[in-house]
mmCIF file of C-alpha atoms in Angstrom:
data_model
loop_
_atom_site.group_PDB
_atom_site.id
_atom_site.type_symbol
_atom_site.label_atom_id
_atom_site.label_comp_id
_atom_site.label_asym_id
_atom_site.label_seq_id
_atom_site.Cartn_x
_atom_site.Cartn_y
_atom_site.Cartn_z
ATOM 1 C CA UNK P 1004 9.543 -18.183 -3.603
ATOM 2 C CA UNK P 1005 13.254 -18.039 -2.865
ATOM 3 C CA UNK P 1006 14.598 -16.334 0.250
ATOM 4 C CA UNK P 1007 17.811 -14.508 -0.641
ATOM 5 C CA UNK P 1008 18.820 -13.029 2.734
ATOM 6 C CA UNK P 1009 17.875 -13.330 6.390
ATOM 7 C CA UNK P 1010 18.683 -11.349 9.529
ATOM 8 C CA UNK P 1011 17.323 -11.128 13.061
ATOM 9 C CA UNK P 1012 16.930 -7.435 13.891
ATOM 10 C CA UNK P 1013 17.557 -5.893 17.302
ATOM 11 C CA UNK P 1014 13.816 -5.665 17.996
ATOM 12 C CA UNK P 1015 13.486 -9.435 17.556
ATOM 13 C CA UNK P 1016 11.878 -9.226 14.113
ATOM 14 C CA UNK P 1017 13.078 -11.669 11.448
ATOM 15 C CA UNK P 1018 13.643 -9.825 8.151
ATOM 16 C CA UNK P 1019 13.991 -11.856 4.963
ATOM 17 C CA UNK P 1020 14.352 -10.698 1.381
ATOM 18 C CA UNK P 1021 12.810 -12.913 -1.285
ATOM 19 C CA UNK P 1022 12.133 -13.212 -4.975
ATOM 20 C CA UNK P 1023 9.057 -14.697 -6.584
ATOM 21 C CA UNK P 1024 9.815 -14.980 -10.271
ATOM 22 C CA UNK P 1025 10.945 -11.493 -11.237
ATOM 23 C CA UNK P 1026 9.273 -9.857 -8.225
ATOM 24 C CA UNK P 1027 11.564 -8.881 -5.300
ATOM 25 C CA UNK P 1028 10.134 -8.435 -1.825
ATOM 26 C CA UNK P 1029 10.771 -8.309 1.916
ATOM 27 C CA UNK P 1030 9.017 -10.237 4.679
ATOM 28 C CA UNK P 1031 9.082 -9.234 8.350
ATOM 29 C CA UNK P 1032 7.820 -11.747 10.915
ATOM 30 C CA UNK P 1033 7.476 -11.548 14.713
ATOM 31 C CA UNK P 1034 8.687 -14.139 17.169
ATOM 32 C CA UNK P 1035 5.175 -15.509 17.705
ATOM 33 C CA UNK P 1036 3.560 -17.696 15.060
ATOM 34 C CA UNK P 1037 1.356 -18.080 13.177
ATOM 35 C CA UNK P 1038 0.775 -14.355 12.648
ATOM 36 C CA UNK P 1039 -1.831 -12.370 10.693
ATOM 37 C CA UNK P 1040 -0.374 -10.692 7.606
ATOM 38 C CA UNK P 1041 -0.313 -7.061 6.446
ATOM 39 C CA UNK P 1042 0.595 -6.381 2.819
ATOM 40 C CA UNK P 1043 2.304 -2.991 2.592
ATOM 41 C CA UNK P 1044 2.098 -1.306 -0.795
ATOM 42 C CA UNK P 1045 4.517 1.578 -1.209
ATOM 43 C CA UNK P 1046 3.608 4.726 -3.158
ATOM 44 C CA UNK P 1047 3.991 4.408 -6.919
ATOM 45 C CA UNK P 1048 7.551 4.624 -8.219
ATOM 46 C CA UNK P 1049 9.227 4.134 -4.827
ATOM 47 C CA UNK P 1050 11.136 1.286 -3.211
ATOM 48 C CA UNK P 1051 10.012 -1.567 -0.966
ATOM 49 C CA UNK P 1052 12.738 -0.419 1.432
ATOM 50 C CA UNK P 1053 11.455 3.121 1.678
ATOM 51 C CA UNK P 1054 12.508 4.043 5.270
ATOM 52 C CA UNK P 1055 9.030 4.979 6.475
ATOM 53 C CA UNK P 1056 7.627 1.745 5.010
ATOM 54 C CA UNK P 1057 10.283 -0.354 6.740
ATOM 55 C CA UNK P 1058 9.639 1.481 10.017
ATOM 56 C CA UNK P 1059 5.914 0.719 9.812
ATOM 57 C CA UNK P 1060 6.512 -2.950 8.981
ATOM 58 C CA UNK P 1061 8.955 -3.466 11.832
ATOM 59 C CA UNK P 1062 6.640 -1.695 14.277
ATOM 60 C CA UNK P 1063 3.705 -3.899 13.271
ATOM 61 C CA UNK P 1064 5.828 -7.014 13.775
ATOM 62 C CA UNK P 1065 7.685 -6.037 16.950
ATOM 63 C CA UNK P 1066 4.898 -4.280 18.852
ATOM 64 C CA UNK P 1067 1.708 -5.889 17.545
ATOM 65 C CA UNK P 1068 2.668 -9.383 16.394
ATOM 66 C CA UNK P 1069 1.812 -9.008 12.716
ATOM 67 C CA UNK P 1070 3.775 -10.352 9.791
ATOM 68 C CA UNK P 1071 4.309 -7.707 7.096
ATOM 69 C CA UNK P 1072 5.399 -7.973 3.482
ATOM 70 C CA UNK P 1073 6.292 -5.509 0.735
ATOM 71 C CA UNK P 1074 7.118 -6.054 -2.937
ATOM 72 C CA UNK P 1075 8.381 -3.756 -5.665
ATOM 73 C CA UNK P 1076 5.650 -2.926 -8.160
ATOM 74 C CA UNK P 1077 6.422 -3.178 -11.889
ATOM 75 C CA UNK P 1078 8.906 -0.479 -12.897
ATOM 76 C CA UNK P 1079 9.568 0.457 -9.249
ATOM 77 C CA UNK P 1080 12.347 -0.101 -6.737
ATOM 78 C CA UNK P 1081 14.825 -2.724 -7.943
ATOM 79 C CA UNK P 1082 12.785 -3.619 -11.020
ATOM 80 C CA UNK P 1083 13.715 -2.280 -14.466
ATOM 81 C CA UNK P 1084 11.797 0.639 -15.920
ATOM 82 C CA UNK P 1085 10.685 0.461 -19.517
ATOM 83 C CA UNK P 1086 10.866 3.379 -21.931
ATOM 84 C CA UNK P 1087 7.063 3.617 -21.646
ATOM 85 C CA UNK P 1088 7.322 3.878 -17.836
ATOM 86 C CA UNK P 1089 9.888 6.653 -18.060
ATOM 87 C CA UNK P 1090 7.895 8.588 -20.638
ATOM 88 C CA UNK P 1091 4.693 8.334 -18.589
ATOM 89 C CA UNK P 1092 6.456 9.648 -15.484
ATOM 90 C CA UNK P 1093 8.033 12.479 -17.462
ATOM 91 C CA UNK P 1094 4.671 13.407 -19.001
ATOM 92 C CA UNK P 1095 3.048 13.434 -15.566
ATOM 93 C CA UNK P 1096 5.761 15.631 -14.036
ATOM 94 C CA UNK P 1097 5.571 18.065 -16.936
ATOM 95 C CA UNK P 1098 1.769 18.337 -16.761
ATOM 96 C CA UNK P 1099 1.788 18.868 -12.991
ATOM 97 C CA UNK P 1100 4.439 21.572 -13.222
ATOM 98 C CA UNK P 1101 2.511 23.314 -16.001
ATOM 99 C CA UNK P 1102 -0.835 23.033 -14.224
ATOM 100 C CA UNK P 1103 -2.295 21.026 -17.108
ATOM 101 C CA UNK P 1104 -4.953 18.264 -16.863
ATOM 102 C CA UNK P 1105 -3.450 14.899 -15.937
ATOM 103 C CA UNK P 1106 -6.422 12.534 -16.251
ATOM 104 C CA UNK P 1107 -5.363 10.966 -19.549
ATOM 105 C CA UNK P 1108 -1.743 10.658 -18.430
ATOM 106 C CA UNK P 1109 -2.826 8.975 -15.188
ATOM 107 C CA UNK P 1110 -4.996 6.512 -17.059
ATOM 108 C CA UNK P 1111 -2.077 5.620 -19.344
ATOM 109 C CA UNK P 1112 0.341 5.190 -16.420
ATOM 110 C CA UNK P 1113 -1.542 3.953 -13.374
ATOM 111 C CA UNK P 1114 -4.138 1.622 -14.910
ATOM 112 C CA UNK P 1115 -1.498 -0.638 -16.558
ATOM 113 C CA UNK P 1116 0.516 -0.533 -13.331
ATOM 114 C CA UNK P 1117 -2.484 -1.765 -11.351
ATOM 115 C CA UNK P 1118 -3.282 -4.457 -13.906
ATOM 116 C CA UNK P 1119 0.259 -5.841 -13.575
ATOM 117 C CA UNK P 1120 0.759 -5.315 -9.830
ATOM 118 C CA UNK P 1121 -2.447 -6.851 -8.485
ATOM 119 C CA UNK P 1122 -1.830 -10.356 -9.946
ATOM 120 C CA UNK P 1123 1.696 -10.183 -8.524
ATOM 121 C CA UNK P 1124 0.349 -9.339 -5.087
ATOM 122 C CA UNK P 1125 -2.109 -12.233 -5.312
ATOM 123 C CA UNK P 1126 0.619 -14.664 -6.347
ATOM 124 C CA UNK P 1127 2.796 -13.420 -3.481
ATOM 125 C CA UNK P 1128 -0.114 -13.858 -1.091
ATOM 126 C CA UNK P 1129 -0.619 -17.455 -2.260
ATOM 127 C CA UNK P 1130 2.943 -18.317 -1.251
ATOM 128 C CA UNK P 1131 3.075 -16.284 1.957
ATOM 129 C CA UNK P 1132 -0.061 -17.925 3.316
ATOM 130 C CA UNK P 1133 1.530 -21.333 2.762
ATOM 131 C CA UNK P 1134 4.340 -20.500 5.217
ATOM 132 C CA UNK P 1135 3.858 -21.989 8.710
ATOM 133 C CA UNK P 1136 4.720 -18.682 10.402
ATOM 134 C CA UNK P 1137 1.832 -16.874 8.672
ATOM 135 C CA UNK P 1138 -1.752 -17.775 9.461
ATOM 136 C CA UNK P 1139 -3.907 -14.965 8.110
ATOM 137 C CA UNK P 1140 -6.260 -13.100 8.078
ATOM 138 C CA UNK P 1141 -4.805 -10.504 5.687
ATOM 139 C CA UNK P 1142 -4.831 -6.711 5.622
ATOM 140 C CA UNK P 1143 -3.548 -4.221 3.054
ATOM 141 C CA UNK P 1144 -2.165 -0.745 3.478
ATOM 142 C CA UNK P 1145 -0.718 1.611 0.910
ATOM 143 C CA UNK P 1146 -1.364 3.105 -2.506
ATOM 144 C CA UNK P 1147 -5.044 3.717 -3.248
ATOM 145 C CA UNK P 1148 -5.131 2.546 -6.859
ATOM 146 C CA UNK P 1149 -3.581 -0.892 -6.256
ATOM 147 C CA UNK P 1150 -5.407 -1.284 -2.948
ATOM 148 C CA UNK P 1151 -8.821 -0.599 -4.460
ATOM 149 C CA UNK P 1152 -8.433 -3.263 -7.137
ATOM 150 C CA UNK P 1153 -6.907 -5.732 -4.693
ATOM 151 C CA UNK P 1154 -9.723 -5.240 -2.173
ATOM 152 C CA UNK P 1155 -12.310 -5.801 -4.902
ATOM 153 C CA UNK P 1156 -10.855 -8.973 -6.478
ATOM 154 C CA UNK P 1157 -9.078 -10.629 -3.542
ATOM 155 C CA UNK P 1158 -11.471 -12.205 -1.017
ATOM 156 C CA UNK P 1159 -8.647 -12.887 1.440
ATOM 157 C CA UNK P 1160 -8.248 -9.154 2.149
ATOM 158 C CA UNK P 1161 -10.195 -8.515 5.352
ATOM 159 C CA UNK P 1162 -9.361 -4.847 6.070
ATOM 160 C CA UNK P 1163 -7.452 -1.987 4.449
ATOM 161 C CA UNK P 1164 -5.674 1.261 5.294
ATOM 162 C CA UNK P 1165 -5.463 3.570 2.290
ATOM 163 C CA UNK P 1166 -3.063 6.508 1.942
ATOM 164 C CA UNK P 1167 -5.581 9.015 0.655
ATOM 165 C CA UNK P 1168 -3.410 11.572 -1.110
ATOM 166 C CA UNK P 1169 -2.475 9.593 -4.211
ATOM 167 C CA UNK P 1170 -3.678 9.652 -7.792
ATOM 168 C CA UNK P 1171 -6.641 7.407 -8.648
ATOM 169 C CA UNK P 1172 -7.912 7.188 -12.250
ATOM 170 C CA UNK P 1173 -11.662 7.424 -12.850
ATOM 171 C CA UNK P 1174 -12.079 3.723 -13.623
ATOM 172 C CA UNK P 1175 -10.687 2.829 -10.189
ATOM 173 C CA UNK P 1176 -12.796 5.484 -8.501
ATOM 174 C CA UNK P 1177 -15.802 3.603 -9.866
ATOM 175 C CA UNK P 1178 -14.396 0.334 -8.531
ATOM 176 C CA UNK P 1179 -14.124 1.954 -5.092
ATOM 177 C CA UNK P 1180 -17.900 1.593 -4.811
ATOM 178 C CA UNK P 1181 -17.349 -2.191 -4.746
ATOM 179 C CA UNK P 1182 -14.936 -2.077 -1.804
ATOM 180 C CA UNK P 1183 -16.802 -3.539 1.157
ATOM 181 C CA UNK P 1184 -14.046 -4.405 3.659
ATOM 182 C CA UNK P 1185 -13.561 -2.164 6.703
ATOM 183 C CA UNK P 1186 -11.133 0.617 5.881
ATOM 184 C CA UNK P 1187 -9.227 3.481 7.398
ATOM 185 C CA UNK P 1188 -8.465 6.391 5.071
ATOM 186 C CA UNK P 1189 -5.408 8.474 5.900
ATOM 187 C CA UNK P 1190 -4.757 11.886 4.339
ATOM 188 C CA UNK P 1191 -2.647 14.996 4.833
ATOM 189 C CA UNK P 1192 -4.796 18.131 4.785
ATOM 190 C CA UNK P 1193 -2.084 20.394 3.349
ATOM 191 C CA UNK P 1194 -0.542 18.028 0.784
ATOM 192 C CA UNK P 1195 1.504 20.291 -1.475
ATOM 193 C CA UNK P 1196 1.070 18.115 -4.572
ATOM 194 C CA UNK P 1197 -2.646 17.320 -4.519
ATOM 195 C CA UNK P 1198 -6.022 18.912 -4.013
ATOM 196 C CA UNK P 1199 -7.794 17.445 -0.999
ATOM 197 C CA UNK P 1200 -11.255 17.383 -2.625
ATOM 198 C CA UNK P 1201 -10.605 14.330 -4.873
ATOM 199 C CA UNK P 1202 -9.449 12.417 -1.790
ATOM 200 C CA UNK P 1203 -12.611 13.379 0.103
ATOM 201 C CA UNK P 1204 -14.734 12.374 -2.890
ATOM 202 C CA UNK P 1205 -12.955 9.013 -3.028
ATOM 203 C CA UNK P 1206 -13.584 8.410 0.670
ATOM 204 C CA UNK P 1207 -17.250 9.146 0.084
ATOM 205 C CA UNK P 1208 -17.349 6.685 -2.848
ATOM 206 C CA UNK P 1209 -16.153 3.604 -0.959
ATOM 207 C CA UNK P 1210 -18.987 1.116 -0.625
ATOM 208 C CA UNK P 1211 -18.047 -0.253 2.783
ATOM 209 C CA UNK P 1212 -20.301 0.387 5.750
ATOM 210 C CA UNK P 1213 -17.286 0.749 8.052
ATOM 211 C CA UNK P 1214 -14.870 3.487 7.032
ATOM 212 C CA UNK P 1215 -12.979 6.089 9.040
ATOM 213 C CA UNK P 1216 -11.274 9.237 7.762
ATOM 214 C CA UNK P 1217 -8.054 10.355 9.490
ATOM 215 C CA UNK P 1218 -6.952 13.823 8.326
ATOM 216 C CA UNK P 1219 -3.892 15.569 9.749
ATOM 217 C CA UNK P 1220 -2.445 19.008 9.120
ATOM 218 C CA UNK P 1221 0.815 19.090 7.200
ATOM 219 C CA UNK P 1222 2.397 18.198 3.870
ATOM 220 C CA UNK P 1223 2.640 14.935 1.972
ATOM 221 C CA UNK P 1224 5.335 13.307 4.104
ATOM 222 C CA UNK P 1225 4.240 14.850 7.415
ATOM 223 C CA UNK P 1226 1.962 12.068 8.639
ATOM 224 C CA UNK P 1227 2.377 11.854 12.435
ATOM 225 C CA UNK P 1228 3.792 8.629 13.819
ATOM 226 C CA UNK P 1229 0.780 8.029 16.065
ATOM 227 C CA UNK P 1230 -1.135 7.111 12.910
ATOM 228 C CA UNK P 1231 0.970 3.948 12.702
ATOM 229 C CA UNK P 1232 -0.341 2.858 16.091
ATOM 230 C CA UNK P 1233 -3.883 3.834 15.084
ATOM 231 C CA UNK P 1234 -3.534 1.676 11.961
ATOM 232 C CA UNK P 1235 -2.163 -1.183 14.069
ATOM 233 C CA UNK P 1236 -5.149 -0.987 16.412
ATOM 234 C CA UNK P 1237 -7.468 -0.948 13.386
ATOM 235 C CA UNK P 1238 -5.806 -4.098 12.008
ATOM 236 C CA UNK P 1239 -5.901 -5.705 15.445
ATOM 237 C CA UNK P 1240 -9.672 -5.246 15.589
ATOM 238 C CA UNK P 1241 -10.194 -6.851 12.189
ATOM 239 C CA UNK P 1242 -7.378 -9.391 11.829
ATOM 240 C CA UNK P 1243 -7.059 -10.802 15.340
#
């Protein structure tokens, strides 16, 4: 891992950009050390510096003493997009606008993304846990599809917060039955781009004995800020 920039923010959080091979990321650490770590996975196709992601990470570090890290998934953020990536996204947009079935398109797009992203997250975790300012345990929050696979294969994940209103192919819905870590499932009841029933079915499928559903009125980006503090308290119970 190579740190490429460093700045101390006005809330006392140390923010450092890094690269690990071809994977770019950002690490936020509090003043106290060693700190438990939260991996923050942004929604598919977006950037590790998505403003609401950065706000959550800084809040976790400044107010709750967690370290937080985000990386760009393959074909997302600062990473190049292949012709296959662009075609898959275009096919998905076209099918959604036309009201056509999207299952096959999702399988072709999201499953390869997960298969590439999860090993990158695990490699990033290997290095982050070797830093003296990070002591574990580890939590994950973010995209369902990547989070499900990561929670199943990575024993160092101790708790997870999933953003419920995101596409999950059938194969990963089956894997959700193997997720046994405590989880908090966050969804927007009036998401304009998704039917709520698949999200409710996914919540029901998780195999863990400790899961909580948080549903709020409003559209996809209308999640109230108090949910950040609720997530922080959830991680505090399980990581500290």
